[in-house]
CSV table of C-alpha atoms in Angstrom, one decimal:
chain,number,residue,atom,x,y,z
A,728,UNK,CA,81.5,141.8,122.2
A,729,UNK,CA,78.2,142.2,121.7
A,730,UNK,CA,77.5,138.5,120.5
A,731,UNK,CA,80.0,137.7,123.6
A,732,UNK,CA,77.6,139.8,125.7
A,733,UNK,CA,74.9,138.2,124.4
A,734,UNK,CA,76.0,134.5,124.9
A,735,UNK,CA,76.9,135.5,128.6
A,736,UNK,CA,73.7,136.4,128.9
A,737,UNK,CA,72.5,133.4,127.8
A,738,UNK,CA,74.5,131.1,129.9
A,739,UNK,CA,73.3,133.1,132.9
A,740,UNK,CA,69.6,132.5,131.4
A,741,UNK,CA,70.4,128.2,131.8
A,742,UNK,CA,72.7,127.9,135.1
A,743,UNK,CA,69.0,130.3,136.9
A,744,UNK,CA,67.2,127.3,134.9
A,745,UNK,CA,68.7,124.5,135.8
A,746,UNK,CA,69.2,125.8,139.6
A,747,UNK,CA,65.2,126.6,139.9
A,748,UNK,CA,65.0,122.9,138.2
A,749,UNK,CA,67.2,121.3,140.7
A,750,UNK,CA,65.6,123.4,143.2
A,751,UNK,CA,61.8,122.3,142.5
A,752,UNK,CA,62.8,119.1,141.7
A,753,UNK,CA,63.9,118.3,145.3
A,754,UNK,CA,61.1,120.0,147.3
A,755,UNK,CA,58.7,118.0,144.7
A,756,UNK,CA,60.5,114.7,146.3
A,757,UNK,CA,60.4,115.9,149.8
A,758,UNK,CA,57.3,116.7,149.3
A,759,UNK,CA,56.5,113.1,147.5
A,760,UNK,CA,57.8,112.2,150.6
A,761,UNK,CA,55.5,113.6,153.1
A,762,UNK,CA,52.5,112.1,150.8
A,763,UNK,CA,53.8,108.9,150.8
A,764,UNK,CA,53.4,108.7,154.8
A,765,UNK,CA,50.4,111.2,154.7
A,766,UNK,CA,49.1,107.6,153.1
A,767,UNK,CA,51.0,105.3,156.0
A,768,UNK,CA,49.2,107.2,158.1
A,769,UNK,CA,45.5,107.4,156.6
A,770,UNK,CA,46.0,103.7,155.6
A,771,UNK,CA,47.1,102.9,159.3
A,772,UNK,CA,43.7,104.7,160.4
A,773,UNK,CA,41.4,103.4,158.4
A,774,UNK,CA,42.8,100.0,159.5
A,775,UNK,CA,41.6,100.7,163.3
A,776,UNK,CA,38.4,102.1,162.3
A,777,UNK,CA,37.6,98.6,160.5
A,778,UNK,CA,38.6,97.2,163.8
A,779,UNK,CA,36.7,99.4,165.3
A,780,UNK,CA,33.6,99.1,163.5
A,781,UNK,CA,33.8,95.6,164.6
A,782,UNK,CA,33.9,95.3,168.1
A,783,UNK,CA,30.8,94.5,170.4
A,784,UNK,CA,32.6,96.7,173.0
A,785,UNK,CA,30.3,99.7,173.5
A,786,UNK,CA,32.2,101.2,175.6
A,787,UNK,CA,35.4,100.9,174.2
A,788,UNK,CA,34.2,102.2,171.0
A,789,UNK,CA,32.8,105.4,172.2
A,790,UNK,CA,36.0,106.0,174.3
A,791,UNK,CA,38.7,105.6,171.0
A,792,UNK,CA,36.5,106.6,168.0
A,793,UNK,CA,37.2,110.5,169.1
A,794,UNK,CA,40.6,110.3,168.6
A,795,UNK,CA,40.7,108.3,166.0
A,796,UNK,CA,37.7,110.5,164.0
A,797,UNK,CA,40.3,113.5,163.9
A,798,UNK,CA,42.5,115.3,161.0
A,799,UNK,CA,45.6,112.6,160.7
A,800,UNK,CA,46.7,115.2,157.7
A,801,UNK,CA,50.5,116.4,158.6
A,802,UNK,CA,50.3,120.5,159.3
A,803,UNK,CA,53.5,120.8,157.4
A,804,UNK,CA,51.9,119.6,154.0
A,805,UNK,CA,51.3,123.1,151.7
A,806,UNK,CA,47.1,122.9,151.1
A,807,UNK,CA,46.4,122.3,147.5
A,808,UNK,CA,49.8,121.0,146.9
A,809,UNK,CA,49.3,118.3,144.5
A,810,UNK,CA,46.1,120.1,142.6
A,811,UNK,CA,47.2,123.8,142.6
A,812,UNK,CA,51.7,124.0,141.9
A,813,UNK,CA,53.1,127.3,143.8
A,814,UNK,CA,55.0,128.2,140.2
A,815,UNK,CA,54.6,127.7,136.6
A,816,UNK,CA,56.9,128.2,133.8
A,817,UNK,CA,53.9,128.6,131.7
A,818,UNK,CA,55.2,132.5,131.1
A,819,UNK,CA,58.8,132.1,130.4
A,820,UNK,CA,58.2,131.3,126.9
A,821,UNK,CA,55.6,134.2,126.6
A,822,UNK,CA,58.5,136.3,127.4
A,823,UNK,CA,60.5,134.4,125.7
A,824,UNK,CA,58.9,135.2,122.4
A,825,UNK,CA,58.6,139.0,123.4
A,826,UNK,CA,62.3,139.3,123.3
A,827,UNK,CA,63.4,137.5,120.4
A,828,UNK,CA,60.5,140.0,118.8
A,829,UNK,CA,62.4,142.7,120.4
A,830,UNK,CA,65.9,141.9,119.1
A,831,UNK,CA,64.8,141.6,115.6
A,832,UNK,CA,62.7,145.0,116.1
A,833,UNK,CA,66.0,146.5,117.1
A,834,UNK,CA,68.0,144.7,114.5
A,835,UNK,CA,66.2,146.0,111.6
A,836,UNK,CA,66.6,149.2,112.9
A,837,UNK,CA,69.9,149.4,113.5
A,838,UNK,CA,71.0,147.2,110.7
A,839,UNK,CA,71.2,149.7,108.2
A,840,UNK,CA,72.8,152.4,110.3
A,841,UNK,CA,75.1,150.0,110.9
A,842,UNK,CA,75.9,149.3,107.2
A,843,UNK,CA,75.6,152.9,106.2
A,844,UNK,CA,78.8,153.7,108.8
A,845,UNK,CA,81.0,151.0,107.7
A,846,UNK,CA,80.7,152.1,104.3
A,847,UNK,CA,81.6,155.6,104.7
A,848,UNK,CA,84.6,154.0,106.5
A,849,UNK,CA,88.4,154.4,104.7
A,850,UNK,CA,90.0,151.1,105.4
A,851,UNK,CA,94.0,151.3,105.2
A,852,UNK,CA,95.8,148.8,102.4
A,853,UNK,CA,98.4,147.6,104.2
A,854,UNK,CA,102.0,148.6,101.3
A,855,UNK,CA,102.5,147.0,98.8
A,856,UNK,CA,104.4,144.0,98.7
A,857,UNK,CA,108.5,144.4,98.1
A,858,UNK,CA,109.6,140.9,97.8
A,859,UNK,CA,108.6,137.6,96.9
A,860,UNK,CA,108.3,136.4,100.0
A,861,UNK,CA,106.2,139.3,101.1
A,862,UNK,CA,104.2,138.9,97.2
A,863,UNK,CA,103.7,134.6,98.0
A,864,UNK,CA,101.7,135.5,100.7
A,865,UNK,CA,99.1,137.0,98.2
A,866,UNK,CA,99.2,133.5,95.9
A,867,UNK,CA,95.9,131.8,96.1
A,868,UNK,CA,94.5,128.4,94.6
A,869,UNK,CA,94.0,128.8,90.3
A,870,UNK,CA,93.0,126.5,88.3
A,871,UNK,CA,92.1,126.6,84.5
A,872,UNK,CA,88.8,126.0,83.0
A,873,UNK,CA,88.3,123.8,80.4
A,874,UNK,CA,84.7,125.4,79.5
A,875,UNK,CA,87.0,127.8,77.6
A,876,UNK,CA,90.0,125.7,76.6
A,877,UNK,CA,90.8,125.8,72.7
A,878,UNK,CA,90.5,122.3,70.9
A,879,UNK,CA,94.5,122.2,69.9
A,880,UNK,CA,95.2,122.5,73.8
A,881,UNK,CA,95.4,120.4,76.2
A,882,UNK,CA,94.6,120.3,80.1
A,883,UNK,CA,97.0,118.6,82.8
A,884,UNK,CA,95.2,116.3,84.6
A,885,UNK,CA,95.5,118.5,87.8
A,886,UNK,CA,94.4,121.6,85.7
A,887,UNK,CA,97.1,123.6,85.8
A,888,UNK,CA,99.3,123.4,83.0
A,889,UNK,CA,98.1,124.2,78.9
A,890,UNK,CA,99.8,122.4,76.0
A,891,UNK,CA,99.9,123.0,72.2
A,892,UNK,CA,98.7,119.6,70.7
A,893,UNK,CA,99.1,119.3,67.2
A,894,UNK,CA,96.0,117.2,67.0
A,895,UNK,CA,92.5,118.7,67.3
A,896,UNK,CA,91.5,117.6,70.8
A,897,UNK,CA,87.9,116.8,70.9
A,898,UNK,CA,85.8,118.8,74.2
A,899,UNK,CA,82.1,119.2,74.0
A,900,UNK,CA,81.0,122.4,72.4
A,901,UNK,CA,80.6,125.2,75.2
A,902,UNK,CA,79.8,129.0,74.3
A,903,UNK,CA,82.6,129.9,76.3
A,904,UNK,CA,85.2,127.8,74.8
A,905,UNK,CA,87.9,129.8,72.6
A,906,UNK,CA,88.4,130.1,68.8
A,907,UNK,CA,92.1,131.3,69.6
A,908,UNK,CA,94.6,129.3,71.5
A,909,UNK,CA,94.2,130.5,74.7
A,910,UNK,CA,92.0,129.7,78.2
A,911,UNK,CA,91.3,131.2,81.2
A,912,UNK,CA,91.1,129.7,84.6
A,913,UNK,CA,87.6,129.1,86.8
A,914,UNK,CA,89.0,131.9,89.2
A,915,UNK,CA,87.8,135.5,89.5
A,916,UNK,CA,89.8,138.2,90.9
A,917,UNK,CA,88.5,141.0,93.1
A,918,UNK,CA,91.2,141.9,95.7
A,919,UNK,CA,94.9,141.7,95.9
A,920,UNK,CA,96.2,138.2,94.3
A,921,UNK,CA,99.9,136.6,93.4
A,922,UNK,CA,100.8,133.6,91.2
A,923,UNK,CA,103.7,132.6,88.9
A,924,UNK,CA,103.8,130.7,86.0
A,925,UNK,CA,106.1,128.6,84.2
A,926,UNK,CA,106.4,128.4,80.1
A,927,UNK,CA,108.1,127.0,77.1
A,928,UNK,CA,108.5,127.0,73.9
A,929,UNK,CA,108.9,129.8,71.7
A,930,UNK,CA,106.3,132.0,72.9
A,931,UNK,CA,103.5,132.7,75.9
A,932,UNK,CA,100.6,135.5,76.6
A,933,UNK,CA,99.7,135.6,80.5
A,934,UNK,CA,97.2,138.0,80.7
A,935,UNK,CA,94.0,138.5,82.7
A,936,UNK,CA,90.5,139.7,81.2
A,937,UNK,CA,86.7,139.8,82.3
A,938,UNK,CA,84.7,137.2,81.9
A,939,UNK,CA,82.7,138.5,78.4
A,940,UNK,CA,86.1,139.0,76.6
A,941,UNK,CA,84.5,137.8,73.0
A,942,UNK,CA,85.0,134.2,72.8
A,943,UNK,CA,85.5,134.1,68.8
A,944,UNK,CA,88.9,134.2,67.0
A,945,UNK,CA,88.5,137.1,65.5
A,946,UNK,CA,88.7,139.9,68.6
A,947,UNK,CA,89.4,137.3,71.3
A,948,UNK,CA,93.1,137.4,71.6
A,949,UNK,CA,93.9,138.2,74.5
A,950,UNK,CA,95.6,142.1,74.9
A,951,UNK,CA,93.6,142.7,71.2
A,952,UNK,CA,91.0,144.5,73.4
A,953,UNK,CA,89.7,146.3,76.1
A,954,UNK,CA,88.1,143.4,78.4
A,955,UNK,CA,92.2,141.7,78.8
A,956,UNK,CA,95.8,142.4,79.8
A,957,UNK,CA,98.5,140.7,78.0
A,958,UNK,CA,102.0,140.0,78.1
A,959,UNK,CA,103.2,138.2,75.9
A,960,UNK,CA,107.0,136.3,75.9
A,961,UNK,CA,109.1,135.5,72.5
A,962,UNK,CA,111.9,133.1,73.4
A,963,UNK,CA,112.9,133.9,69.7
A,964,UNK,CA,113.3,137.7,69.9
A,965,UNK,CA,114.2,137.7,73.4
A,966,UNK,CA,112.1,140.4,74.6
A,967,UNK,CA,108.6,141.1,76.2
A,968,UNK,CA,105.3,142.6,74.5
A,969,UNK,CA,102.9,144.3,76.8
A,970,UNK,CA,99.4,144.5,75.2
A,971,UNK,CA,95.6,146.3,75.8
A,972,UNK,CA,93.4,148.1,73.8
A,973,UNK,CA,95.2,147.3,70.6
A,974,UNK,CA,98.1,149.1,72.5
A,975,UNK,CA,101.7,147.9,71.8
A,976,UNK,CA,104.2,148.6,74.1
A,977,UNK,CA,108.0,146.7,73.9
A,978,UNK,CA,109.2,146.0,76.9
A,979,UNK,CA,113.0,145.1,78.4
A,980,UNK,CA,113.8,143.1,81.1
A,981,UNK,CA,115.8,139.4,81.7
A,982,UNK,CA,114.2,137.0,79.7
A,983,UNK,CA,112.9,134.1,82.1
A,984,UNK,CA,110.9,131.7,81.8
A,985,UNK,CA,109.2,131.9,85.4
A,986,UNK,CA,106.7,135.5,85.2
A,987,UNK,CA,105.4,137.0,88.4
A,988,UNK,CA,101.9,138.4,87.9
A,989,UNK,CA,100.4,140.9,90.9
A,990,UNK,CA,96.6,142.3,91.0
A,991,UNK,CA,95.7,144.7,93.3
A,992,UNK,CA,92.0,145.0,92.2
A,993,UNK,CA,90.6,148.0,94.5
A,994,UNK,CA,93.9,149.9,93.9
A,995,UNK,CA,93.8,149.3,89.8
A,996,UNK,CA,97.9,147.7,89.8
A,997,UNK,CA,98.6,145.2,87.5
A,998,UNK,CA,102.1,144.3,87.5
A,999,UNK,CA,104.4,142.1,85.9
A,1000,UNK,CA,108.1,140.4,86.9
A,1001,UNK,CA,110.4,138.2,86.0
A,1002,UNK,CA,111.6,135.2,88.7
A,1003,UNK,CA,115.0,134.7,88.4
A,1004,UNK,CA,117.3,135.0,91.3
A,1005,UNK,CA,115.5,138.3,91.6
A,1006,UNK,CA,112.5,139.9,90.9
A,1007,UNK,CA,112.5,142.5,88.0
A,1008,UNK,CA,109.9,144.2,87.3
A,1009,UNK,CA,108.5,144.0,83.3
A,1010,UNK,CA,105.4,146.5,83.7
A,1011,UNK,CA,102.7,147.6,85.8
A,1012,UNK,CA,99.8,148.9,84.5
A,1013,UNK,CA,97.3,151.4,86.7
A,1014,UNK,CA,93.2,152.1,85.3
A,1015,UNK,CA,90.1,151.2,86.7
A,1016,UNK,CA,88.9,147.8,86.4
A,1017,UNK,CA,85.0,147.4,86.1
A,1018,UNK,CA,84.5,143.7,86.6
A,1019,UNK,CA,86.0,141.3,88.1
A,1020,UNK,CA,89.2,139.1,86.9
A,1021,UNK,CA,90.4,135.3,85.3
A,1022,UNK,CA,93.8,134.6,84.8
A,1023,UNK,CA,94.7,133.5,81.3
A,1024,UNK,CA,97.0,132.4,79.0
A,1025,UNK,CA,97.6,131.8,75.1
A,1026,UNK,CA,99.8,129.8,72.9
A,1027,UNK,CA,100.7,130.0,69.8
A,1028,UNK,CA,101.4,127.5,67.3
A,1029,UNK,CA,105.1,126.3,67.9
A,1030,UNK,CA,107.9,126.4,65.8
A,1031,UNK,CA,110.2,124.3,64.7
A,1032,UNK,CA,108.1,121.5,65.9
A,1033,UNK,CA,109.2,122.3,69.9
A,1034,UNK,CA,107.0,121.5,72.6
A,1035,UNK,CA,105.1,124.4,74.3
A,1036,UNK,CA,102.9,124.9,77.4
A,1037,UNK,CA,102.7,127.0,80.6
A,1038,UNK,CA,102.3,126.1,83.6
A,1039,UNK,CA,100.7,127.7,86.9
A,1040,UNK,CA,103.5,127.9,90.1
A,1041,UNK,CA,101.8,126.1,93.2
A,1042,UNK,CA,103.0,128.7,95.7
A,1043,UNK,CA,99.9,127.6,97.9
């Protein structure tokens, strides 16, 4: 509303200047016509005087000269109109500069007070989603970070699928690269977010982690530290396992090759769902997050030469 008010004042000021400009141009054009008429009269007077100066009839000269010697200026012309304009716009920029300074000083005083008021407001969050359609409203674009992927994992061209490879991949050296078979996404999450994962093979880990999680093989596995939370899916046992800070919880629920993850960062909620014909809650973790979270995925050496992968479902 404040911006709208300023914009209206801005429009009125422009209209006022445009109106005054048209008026000034009309006055100048009228003055120009009057001056042209005066010039024409003066040129005619000059010609008449020139002819009179050449006459040899002294009586005619005496009779005619008084009429030609009187002023021919129009009484309608403003005195000194050309030399000294009646009005000037010089003061307008000075006034606007002062107004700009006044507004800046006002905002410098106003914004800190406004910020303090806003920070004290308790924002009512929308209700927690209940259906998959409601969860999908919080989906966002996620892409795998090639600088974090382990050398025995390959990322697809669209950067949504990670696959186990029997041969070592030749990635450039990077301090963010995992020594264990894991990968993180590029996107940092600090709001409500939802994503889904398809997986294939005998095992996968679906996790979230802080950026500063350890990258060496020892202690970097998702869920085996205080910087990551991980849901492990096992086809061989048909079970799920939740891991965090070396604590392990075996979970019950229908085994599905599609898993949904819901994060409410501010509320400190992390939930995993089995997705089939319906959503089934597998585990909900309630905590306080201290840093933005990055989705991550882990694979293990597949048994029986089976091909394993994890893929982000395109919900956006």
